[in-house]
Short mmCIF file of C-alpha atoms (C1' of nucleotides) in Angstrom, two decimals:
data_model
loop_
_atom_site.label_atom_id
_atom_site.label_comp_id
_atom_site.label_asym_id
_atom_site.label_seq_id
_atom_site.Cartn_x
_atom_site.Cartn_y
_atom_site.Cartn_z
CA MET A 1 12.58 -34.95 -16.17
CA THR A 2 9.83 -32.41 -15.67
CA ILE A 3 9.07 -29.27 -17.63
CA VAL A 4 7.31 -26.43 -15.76
CA ALA A 5 6.15 -23.36 -17.57
CA THR A 6 4.49 -20.09 -16.49
CA TRP A 7 2.38 -17.96 -18.90
CA ASN A 8 0.25 -14.87 -18.37
CA VAL A 9 -2.16 -15.41 -21.14
CA ASN A 10 -4.31 -12.17 -20.73
CA SER A 11 -7.66 -13.90 -20.95
CA ILE A 12 -7.71 -17.68 -21.51
CA LYS A 13 -10.87 -17.28 -23.59
CA ALA A 14 -9.42 -14.81 -26.02
CA ARG A 15 -6.23 -16.80 -26.02
CA LEU A 16 -7.62 -20.40 -26.29
CA PRO A 17 -6.41 -21.03 -30.01
CA ASN A 18 -3.01 -19.77 -29.29
CA ALA A 19 -2.92 -21.56 -25.81
CA LEU A 20 -3.92 -24.84 -27.37
CA GLU A 21 -1.49 -24.56 -30.09
CA TRP A 22 1.41 -23.84 -27.77
CA LEU A 23 0.38 -26.51 -25.19
CA GLY A 24 0.30 -29.09 -28.03
CA ALA A 25 3.68 -28.04 -29.53
CA ALA A 26 5.71 -27.29 -26.45
CA SER A 27 3.93 -30.01 -24.33
CA PRO A 28 5.18 -28.83 -20.95
CA ASP A 29 4.30 -31.22 -18.06
CA VAL A 30 3.04 -28.52 -15.66
CA VAL A 31 1.81 -25.06 -16.77
CA LEU A 32 1.09 -22.04 -14.46
CA LEU A 33 -1.38 -19.71 -15.96
CA GLN A 34 -2.24 -16.05 -14.95
CA GLU A 35 -4.76 -13.44 -15.92
CA LEU A 36 -7.44 -15.97 -16.92
CA LYS A 37 -10.00 -13.13 -16.78
CA CYS A 38 -12.84 -15.52 -16.27
CA GLN A 39 -14.92 -17.19 -13.60
CA ASP A 40 -14.31 -20.98 -12.78
CA ASP A 41 -17.33 -22.00 -14.86
CA GLY A 42 -16.00 -19.93 -17.88
CA PHE A 43 -12.69 -21.77 -18.04
CA PRO A 44 -12.35 -23.88 -21.12
CA ARG A 45 -11.81 -27.10 -19.23
CA LEU A 46 -12.92 -29.55 -21.89
CA GLU A 47 -10.65 -28.15 -24.59
CA ILE A 48 -7.56 -28.21 -22.16
CA GLU A 49 -8.35 -31.61 -20.74
CA GLY A 50 -8.67 -32.83 -24.40
CA LEU A 51 -4.81 -32.20 -24.58
CA GLY A 52 -4.21 -34.39 -21.63
CA TYR A 53 -4.11 -31.95 -18.83
CA HIS A 54 -5.57 -31.84 -15.47
CA ALA A 55 -6.60 -28.23 -14.38
CA GLU A 56 -7.11 -26.53 -10.95
CA VAL A 57 -8.55 -23.11 -11.43
CA LEU A 58 -9.13 -19.98 -9.18
CA GLY A 59 -11.14 -17.77 -11.36
CA GLN A 60 -12.47 -14.23 -11.16
CA LYS A 61 -14.78 -12.21 -13.40
CA SER A 62 -13.02 -9.76 -15.70
CA TYR A 63 -9.78 -9.55 -13.86
CA ASN A 64 -6.96 -11.82 -12.44
CA GLY A 65 -7.55 -15.51 -12.26
CA VAL A 66 -4.82 -18.25 -12.05
CA ALA A 67 -4.67 -21.88 -12.78
CA ILE A 68 -2.42 -24.96 -12.61
CA LEU A 69 -2.37 -27.39 -15.57
CA SER A 70 -0.64 -30.76 -15.41
CA LYS A 71 -0.29 -33.96 -17.19
CA GLU A 72 -0.69 -35.78 -13.76
CA PRO A 73 -3.39 -35.24 -11.19
CA ILE A 74 -3.04 -32.22 -8.93
CA THR A 75 -3.42 -32.68 -5.20
CA ASP A 76 -3.59 -30.65 -1.95
CA VAL A 77 -4.64 -27.47 -3.77
CA LEU A 78 -4.55 -24.25 -1.92
CA ARG A 79 -6.63 -21.37 -3.35
CA GLY A 80 -5.65 -17.91 -2.43
CA LEU A 81 -2.49 -16.55 -0.74
CA PRO A 82 -2.67 -16.82 3.00
CA GLY A 83 -2.50 -13.88 5.33
CA ASN A 84 -5.56 -11.77 4.44
CA PRO A 85 -8.99 -13.45 4.36
CA GLU A 86 -10.54 -10.22 3.09
CA ASP A 87 -8.47 -10.18 -0.10
CA GLU A 88 -10.82 -11.47 -2.81
CA GLN A 89 -8.41 -11.03 -5.77
CA ALA A 90 -7.71 -14.27 -7.49
CA ARG A 91 -4.00 -14.11 -7.67
CA TYR A 92 -2.69 -17.29 -6.08
CA ILE A 93 -3.17 -21.11 -6.43
CA GLU A 94 -0.84 -23.91 -5.26
CA GLY A 95 -0.93 -27.56 -5.52
CA THR A 96 1.14 -30.76 -5.74
CA THR A 97 1.87 -32.59 -8.96
CA PHE A 98 4.83 -34.64 -10.40
CA GLY A 99 6.13 -34.69 -6.79
CA LEU A 100 6.43 -30.93 -7.04
CA ARG A 101 4.77 -28.31 -4.90
CA VAL A 102 3.96 -25.57 -7.44
CA ALA A 103 2.35 -22.19 -7.25
CA SER A 104 0.85 -19.97 -10.01
CA ILE A 105 1.33 -16.30 -8.87
CA TYR A 106 -0.23 -13.21 -10.38
CA LEU A 107 1.41 -10.48 -8.25
CA PRO A 108 -0.37 -7.17 -8.23
CA ASN A 109 0.97 -4.54 -10.81
CA GLY A 110 0.88 -1.62 -8.33
CA ASN A 111 0.69 1.18 -10.75
CA PRO A 112 0.40 4.15 -10.43
CA ILE A 113 2.69 4.33 -7.39
CA ALA A 114 0.86 7.25 -5.85
CA SER A 115 -2.33 5.31 -5.84
CA GLU A 116 -3.57 2.76 -3.23
CA LYS A 117 -2.45 0.08 -5.61
CA PHE A 118 1.22 0.23 -4.74
CA PRO A 119 0.82 -0.33 -0.99
CA TYR A 120 -1.49 -3.26 -1.83
CA LYS A 121 1.27 -4.61 -4.00
CA LEU A 122 3.81 -4.32 -1.27
CA ALA A 123 1.56 -5.86 1.35
CA TRP A 124 0.78 -8.69 -0.92
CA MET A 125 4.45 -9.21 -1.48
CA ASP A 126 4.91 -9.32 2.42
CA ARG A 127 2.38 -12.06 2.51
CA LEU A 128 4.16 -13.93 -0.27
CA ILE A 129 7.49 -13.65 1.48
CA SER A 130 5.92 -15.02 4.62
CA HIS A 131 4.25 -17.94 2.74
CA ALA A 132 7.45 -18.56 0.73
CA ARG A 133 9.22 -18.83 4.15
CA ASP A 134 6.72 -21.42 5.39
CA LEU A 135 7.01 -23.43 2.11
CA LYS A 136 10.84 -23.43 2.32
CA ALA A 137 10.63 -24.97 5.77
CA GLN A 138 8.75 -27.95 4.24
CA GLU A 139 12.03 -28.84 2.40
CA GLU A 140 9.96 -29.85 -0.70
CA THR A 141 10.82 -29.54 -4.33
CA THR A 142 8.95 -26.29 -5.01
CA VAL A 143 8.47 -24.04 -7.99
CA LEU A 144 6.95 -20.51 -7.41
CA GLY A 145 6.15 -19.31 -10.90
CA GLY A 146 4.15 -16.54 -12.30
CA ASP A 147 3.86 -12.86 -13.37
CA TYR A 148 5.73 -11.23 -10.45
CA ASN A 149 5.25 -7.65 -11.95
CA VAL A 150 8.88 -7.04 -10.75
CA VAL A 151 11.80 -6.15 -12.86
CA PRO A 152 14.50 -7.60 -10.85
CA SER A 153 17.26 -5.22 -12.11
CA ASP A 154 17.89 -2.40 -14.66
CA GLU A 155 19.29 -5.12 -16.97
CA ASP A 156 15.73 -6.63 -17.21
CA VAL A 157 14.07 -3.55 -18.85
CA TYR A 158 14.63 -1.69 -22.15
CA SER A 159 14.73 1.61 -20.64
CA PRO A 160 15.34 2.04 -16.99
CA GLU A 161 14.79 5.76 -17.22
CA ASP A 162 11.31 5.29 -18.72
CA PHE A 163 10.47 2.98 -15.88
CA ALA A 164 11.93 5.07 -13.06
CA ASP A 165 8.54 5.82 -11.62
CA ASP A 166 6.98 2.53 -12.49
CA ALA A 167 5.84 0.13 -9.81
CA LEU A 168 7.64 -2.80 -11.48
CA CYS A 169 11.06 -1.13 -10.86
CA GLN A 170 10.62 0.51 -7.41
CA PRO A 171 13.22 -0.31 -4.83
CA GLU A 172 10.46 -1.38 -2.52
CA SER A 173 9.29 -3.87 -5.12
CA ARG A 174 12.79 -5.08 -5.93
CA ASN A 175 13.78 -5.48 -2.32
CA ARG A 176 10.73 -7.71 -1.60
CA PHE A 177 11.60 -9.81 -4.64
CA ARG A 178 15.13 -10.18 -3.31
CA GLN A 179 13.78 -11.04 0.17
CA ILE A 180 12.16 -14.13 -1.33
CA LEU A 181 15.47 -15.06 -3.18
CA ASN A 182 17.25 -14.56 0.15
CA LEU A 183 15.13 -17.16 1.82
CA GLY A 184 16.94 -19.62 -0.34
CA TYR A 185 15.02 -19.61 -3.73
CA THR A 186 16.72 -19.51 -7.04
CA GLU A 187 15.53 -17.44 -9.99
CA ALA A 188 15.80 -20.06 -12.63
CA TYR A 189 16.42 -17.90 -15.82
CA ARG A 190 19.08 -15.78 -14.31
CA ALA A 191 20.81 -18.73 -12.72
CA LEU A 192 21.59 -20.01 -16.17
CA HIS A 193 21.57 -17.00 -18.52
CA HIS A 194 23.54 -13.85 -17.92
CA GLU A 195 22.81 -11.67 -20.99
CA PRO A 196 21.00 -8.38 -20.22
CA ASN A 197 17.74 -7.39 -22.08
CA ARG A 198 15.93 -10.72 -22.26
CA TYR A 199 12.24 -9.97 -21.90
CA SER A 200 9.03 -11.90 -21.13
CA PHE A 201 6.50 -9.02 -21.63
CA TRP A 202 6.08 -6.43 -24.42
CA ASP A 203 3.24 -3.84 -24.24
CA TYR A 204 0.61 -3.98 -26.96
CA GLN A 205 1.19 -0.14 -27.49
CA GLY A 206 3.65 1.77 -29.59
CA GLY A 207 5.07 -1.30 -31.48
CA ALA A 208 6.90 -2.44 -28.29
CA TRP A 209 7.32 -6.09 -29.67
CA GLN A 210 8.73 -4.92 -33.01
CA LYS A 211 11.17 -2.67 -31.15
CA ASP A 212 12.00 -5.22 -28.54
CA HIS A 213 10.81 -2.73 -25.83
CA GLY A 214 10.14 -5.20 -23.10
CA VAL A 215 10.54 -6.13 -19.42
CA ARG A 216 11.35 -9.34 -17.75
CA ILE A 217 8.73 -9.92 -15.08
CA ASP A 218 7.66 -13.61 -15.41
CA HIS A 219 9.80 -15.68 -13.19
CA LEU A 220 10.26 -19.21 -11.90
CA LEU A 221 11.54 -19.36 -8.31
CA LEU A 222 12.96 -22.74 -7.21
CA SER A 223 13.48 -24.07 -3.77
CA PRO A 224 16.94 -25.66 -3.16
CA GLN A 225 15.53 -29.11 -3.80
CA ALA A 226 14.29 -27.91 -7.25
CA ALA A 227 17.38 -25.84 -7.95
CA ASP A 228 19.52 -28.79 -7.52
CA ARG A 229 17.64 -30.42 -10.49
CA LEU A 230 17.59 -27.32 -12.76
CA GLU A 231 18.92 -28.36 -16.14
CA GLU A 232 17.55 -25.76 -18.52
CA CYS A 233 15.34 -22.67 -18.47
CA ASP A 234 14.38 -20.36 -21.39
CA ILE A 235 11.83 -17.73 -22.60
CA ASP A 236 9.94 -19.00 -25.52
CA ARG A 237 9.44 -15.95 -27.74
CA LYS A 238 7.41 -17.60 -30.42
CA PRO A 239 3.94 -17.12 -28.88
CA ARG A 240 4.36 -13.37 -28.56
CA GLY A 241 4.90 -13.15 -32.34
CA LYS A 242 1.51 -14.73 -33.26
CA GLN A 243 -1.69 -13.14 -34.27
CA LYS A 244 -3.91 -12.41 -31.24
CA ALA A 245 -0.92 -12.83 -28.96
CA SER A 246 -0.89 -12.36 -25.21
CA ASP A 247 1.31 -9.42 -24.12
CA HIS A 248 3.38 -12.00 -22.16
CA THR A 249 5.31 -15.03 -23.48
CA PRO A 250 5.86 -18.34 -21.64
CA VAL A 251 8.95 -19.02 -19.45
CA TRP A 252 9.87 -22.66 -18.77
CA CYS A 253 12.41 -24.75 -17.03
CA ARG A 254 13.36 -28.42 -17.15
CA LEU A 255 14.19 -30.32 -13.93
CA ARG A 256 16.13 -33.49 -14.19
CA ASP A 257 14.89 -36.64 -12.60
"C1'" DA B 1 1.24 16.01 -27.94
"C1'" DT B 2 -0.90 12.43 -21.89
"C1'" DG B 3 -1.85 9.78 -27.59
"C1'" DG B 4 -0.96 4.51 -28.46
"C1'" DT B 5 -3.54 -1.40 -27.77
"C1'" DA B 6 -6.09 -5.15 -25.88
"C1'" DG B 7 -9.67 -7.51 -22.94
"C1'" DC B 8 -13.34 -7.40 -19.99
"C1'" DC B 9 -17.91 -5.41 -18.96
"C1'" DT B 10 -18.19 -1.44 -15.12
"C1'" DT B 11 -18.65 1.71 -22.67
"C1'" DG B 12 -14.38 2.82 -17.56
"C1'" DC B 13 -11.00 0.05 -15.58
"C1'" DT B 14 -6.84 -2.68 -15.70
"C1'" DA B 15 -2.60 -3.50 -17.60
#
DNA sequence: ATGGTAGCCTTGCTA
């Protein structure tokens, strides 16, 4: 079996003690990281390799940054989402490991919706749809994981009213997310769990964690070949309760052999 | 009441 996890760490340097603790305890085979907030040469490679992980990184100063960690070598790495050579934001990395094609995705937030950030998000999602279509045609065992910055339905947010004008809940965002699913991808958590109000992100502000005021925006999307092997999927809330926590917590799935 | 927190570096911007 293979465990694949996704985690927006909100700075890998600030999160290093927490990240090392969680990697050591949960011991996932493959980890998709987002919001590294560092350049390639600032990535704490030695510490992470010390836990037995290979690492492929697409860094960026201050913002964004994504990586794939794996206990096996990672080959055929693709850095950057195809479709716009002028887009320099480090939000996508893809590679092959454990016989899986995996991607770490940090989808643009898109707020505020009246700004240029929202059309950038939608255009980025259109590129992701197109690339996900190409990947689907490869008929590989594929896991597209990451911070999608999309709340799939009103059951995935503590207060739909408060998020009515938020880019994470806009019909245009949700529609594009569904377009990926409609290509034939399975959202792993929702395939196995049907309770509403299970979250992967809680804002730092206003005591959101203590009040369980969260949103579910971190997702693992599985190609049919991967979905056929889906055995378990869950949200690991423990890291969010630690000191110096990321505002996101890991989501993982287990694929049978 | 437009606050509150966290992380980075641009002591404002992003989330």
